[in-house]
XYZ file of C-alpha atoms in Angstrom:
214
model
C 11.261 20.135 -3.475
C 11.725 16.688 -1.950
C 8.164 16.145 -0.825
C 6.886 16.875 -4.102
C 9.033 14.357 -5.803
C 8.284 11.572 -2.839
C 3.889 12.478 -3.558
C 5.244 12.290 -7.408
C 6.192 8.959 -7.349
C 3.172 7.686 -4.976
C 0.662 9.376 -7.456
C 2.723 7.837 -10.536
C 2.201 4.424 -9.043
C -1.197 4.601 -7.980
C -2.497 5.579 -11.654
C -5.533 6.331 -12.325
C -7.287 7.709 -9.237
C -10.545 7.217 -11.331
C -10.166 3.822 -12.019
C -9.543 3.212 -8.357
C -13.008 5.236 -7.106
C -14.633 2.962 -10.015
C -13.028 0.143 -8.721
C -14.754 1.074 -5.029
C -17.690 2.585 -6.950
C -18.409 -1.115 -9.007
C -17.887 -3.178 -5.247
C -20.570 -0.979 -3.319
C -23.214 -1.208 -5.479
C -23.118 -4.863 -5.829
C -23.084 -4.995 -2.272
C -25.064 -1.922 -1.128
C -26.001 -2.873 3.082
C -22.248 -3.071 3.312
C -20.480 -0.494 5.911
C -17.065 0.976 5.610
C -15.453 -1.349 7.149
C -16.902 -4.301 5.479
C -16.458 -2.345 2.704
C -13.128 -2.038 2.949
C -12.218 -5.845 3.574
C -14.399 -6.781 0.631
C -11.924 -4.453 -1.396
C -8.988 -6.085 0.374
C -10.477 -9.834 0.099
C -10.458 -8.967 -3.980
C -7.258 -7.311 -3.879
C -5.353 -9.876 -2.109
C -7.500 -12.651 -4.499
C -5.581 -10.752 -7.800
C -1.986 -10.291 -6.228
C -1.488 -14.373 -4.940
C -3.048 -15.394 -8.298
C -0.717 -13.067 -9.598
C 2.247 -14.327 -7.297
C 1.539 -17.700 -8.688
C 1.442 -17.042 -12.131
C 4.472 -15.453 -11.604
C 6.132 -17.856 -10.206
C 6.059 -20.223 -12.666
C 9.516 -20.213 -14.576
C 11.021 -20.801 -11.692
C 9.508 -24.093 -11.626
C 11.883 -25.229 -14.042
C 15.510 -25.622 -12.917
C 18.136 -23.876 -15.062
C 17.302 -21.865 -17.744
C 13.592 -21.725 -16.064
C 16.338 -19.830 -13.434
C 17.002 -17.118 -15.133
C 14.155 -16.418 -17.187
C 12.095 -15.894 -13.605
C 14.804 -12.880 -12.126
C 13.627 -11.001 -14.891
C 9.735 -12.052 -14.617
C 10.245 -11.298 -10.525
C 11.102 -7.744 -11.121
C 7.550 -7.009 -13.548
C 6.101 -8.791 -10.783
C 7.136 -6.854 -7.751
C 6.630 -3.337 -9.798
C 3.246 -4.440 -10.514
C 2.752 -5.666 -6.088
C 3.824 -2.162 -5.354
C 1.127 -0.629 -7.879
C -1.285 -3.118 -5.740
C -0.396 -1.904 -2.245
C -0.407 1.699 -3.436
C -3.779 0.741 -5.355
C -5.540 -1.311 -2.011
C -4.402 1.567 0.132
C -6.388 4.532 -1.658
C -9.284 2.091 -2.164
C -9.218 1.114 1.400
C -8.981 5.221 1.451
C -12.484 5.998 -0.850
C -14.167 3.431 0.678
C -14.575 5.252 4.192
C -15.050 8.573 1.638
C -11.312 9.927 1.220
C -10.731 11.018 -2.001
C -8.491 13.623 -1.449
C -5.065 13.136 -3.020
C -3.308 14.097 -0.634
C -3.977 12.486 1.967
C -4.659 9.568 0.290
C -0.648 9.447 -0.479
C 0.578 10.471 3.197
C -2.351 7.691 4.539
C 0.555 5.816 1.738
C 3.552 7.080 2.956
C 2.527 5.956 5.813
C 1.654 2.668 5.158
C 4.771 1.665 3.461
C 6.429 3.357 6.345
C 4.772 1.098 9.007
C 4.291 -2.369 7.078
C 8.417 -1.768 6.788
C 9.432 -0.876 9.339
C 11.218 2.073 8.985
C 8.766 5.052 10.456
C 11.354 4.637 13.536
C 14.133 6.331 11.644
C 12.399 9.859 12.638
C 9.676 11.081 14.500
C 6.358 9.955 12.849
C 3.868 10.501 16.309
C 1.379 12.503 13.404
C 1.743 10.448 10.474
C -0.910 12.149 8.560
C -1.825 15.879 9.593
C -1.757 18.102 7.091
C 2.476 19.185 7.652
C 3.722 15.631 7.898
C 5.843 15.783 5.084
C 6.937 19.074 5.505
C 8.083 19.555 9.098
C 10.290 16.665 7.761
C 13.891 18.141 7.048
C 15.192 16.951 3.394
C 17.924 15.077 5.222
C 14.961 12.854 7.134
C 13.500 12.604 4.074
C 16.246 11.252 2.179
C 16.551 9.018 5.162
C 13.302 7.345 4.926
C 14.229 6.653 0.856
C 17.228 5.531 1.372
C 15.447 2.571 3.628
C 12.710 2.508 2.073
C 14.760 1.087 -0.992
C 16.739 -1.272 0.931
C 13.859 -2.303 2.879
C 11.558 -3.072 -0.944
C 14.957 -4.434 -2.560
C 15.019 -7.125 1.030
C 11.987 -7.470 0.213
C 12.436 -8.216 -3.198
C 15.086 -10.742 -2.679
C 12.865 -12.318 -0.730
C 10.119 -12.995 -3.053
C 12.970 -13.668 -5.371
C 14.448 -17.097 -3.831
C 10.652 -17.984 -2.843
C 9.927 -18.446 -6.789
C 13.210 -20.240 -7.222
C 12.596 -23.145 -5.585
C 11.663 -26.235 -7.987
C 9.293 -28.566 -8.485
C 6.382 -26.186 -8.263
C 6.599 -25.192 -4.724
C 7.947 -21.528 -5.959
C 4.725 -21.250 -7.195
C 2.635 -22.205 -4.213
C 4.737 -20.234 -1.646
C 4.502 -17.161 -4.327
C 1.224 -16.946 -3.913
C 1.427 -17.034 -0.032
C 3.993 -14.420 -0.170
C 1.178 -11.960 -2.081
C -1.772 -12.368 -0.508
C -0.030 -12.260 2.868
C 1.735 -8.792 1.769
C -0.879 -7.659 0.742
C -3.049 -8.940 3.584
C -0.313 -6.911 6.012
C -1.209 -3.376 3.832
C -5.083 -4.324 4.283
C -4.567 -4.086 8.007
C -2.086 -1.173 8.786
C -4.179 0.713 6.166
C -7.356 0.458 7.541
C -5.429 1.475 11.096
C -4.486 5.335 9.645
C -7.938 5.784 7.722
C -9.439 5.517 10.849
C -6.681 7.645 12.699
C -7.031 9.986 10.016
C -11.031 10.266 10.134
C -10.615 10.578 13.804
C -8.294 13.591 13.371
C -10.447 15.036 11.004
C -13.741 14.721 13.302
C -11.462 16.740 15.819
C -10.481 19.852 14.277
C -13.757 21.814 14.157
C -13.979 20.744 18.315
C -10.657 22.536 18.556
C -11.808 25.745 16.775
C -14.652 25.798 19.114
C -13.127 25.258 21.683
C -10.381 28.279 20.592
C -12.924 30.748 19.887
C -14.081 30.204 23.755
């Protein structure tokens, strides 16, 4: 039950996967000579640029001390929710760059990316993080612990980003853009790493089967 809930949250956050795949296909059309790695980097660059602009724009109220600071708190909640959505969007997009459109695989890598990037995957043993039984082999207690740790980690990230945006005189705008860029860049590296692992894992399966049959 908890497994389905976790995956459903990721699915809802990702939104329409057809739109995500169309976004990647559009870049493929513009850069037909790009291999998977170059395509993933280009996709990530587009998402980073979008998030950096968003981070700067969403920090504008904080440039005005007093009333602006109060408004900034409300706007930052929306901004942070969009940032999380863009992180999931990035992971799904990069997965599709490597030919992965299976939503279950995309959701597993997404969970692993958040766990690794927010430093919570050491809570339980996830040494085989992207196999088919990644979540099913975990107890409900372990999954609850991951969720609790994830909530705390995200709360810390939100407070940190809010503090940056509350710095007046335009400094918060600059720092908000830089912060968003760095966050997306971190998820870019982790997702590429895990999708490479997933591809290698999938390649090894037929060999293992053949080996057993002999």
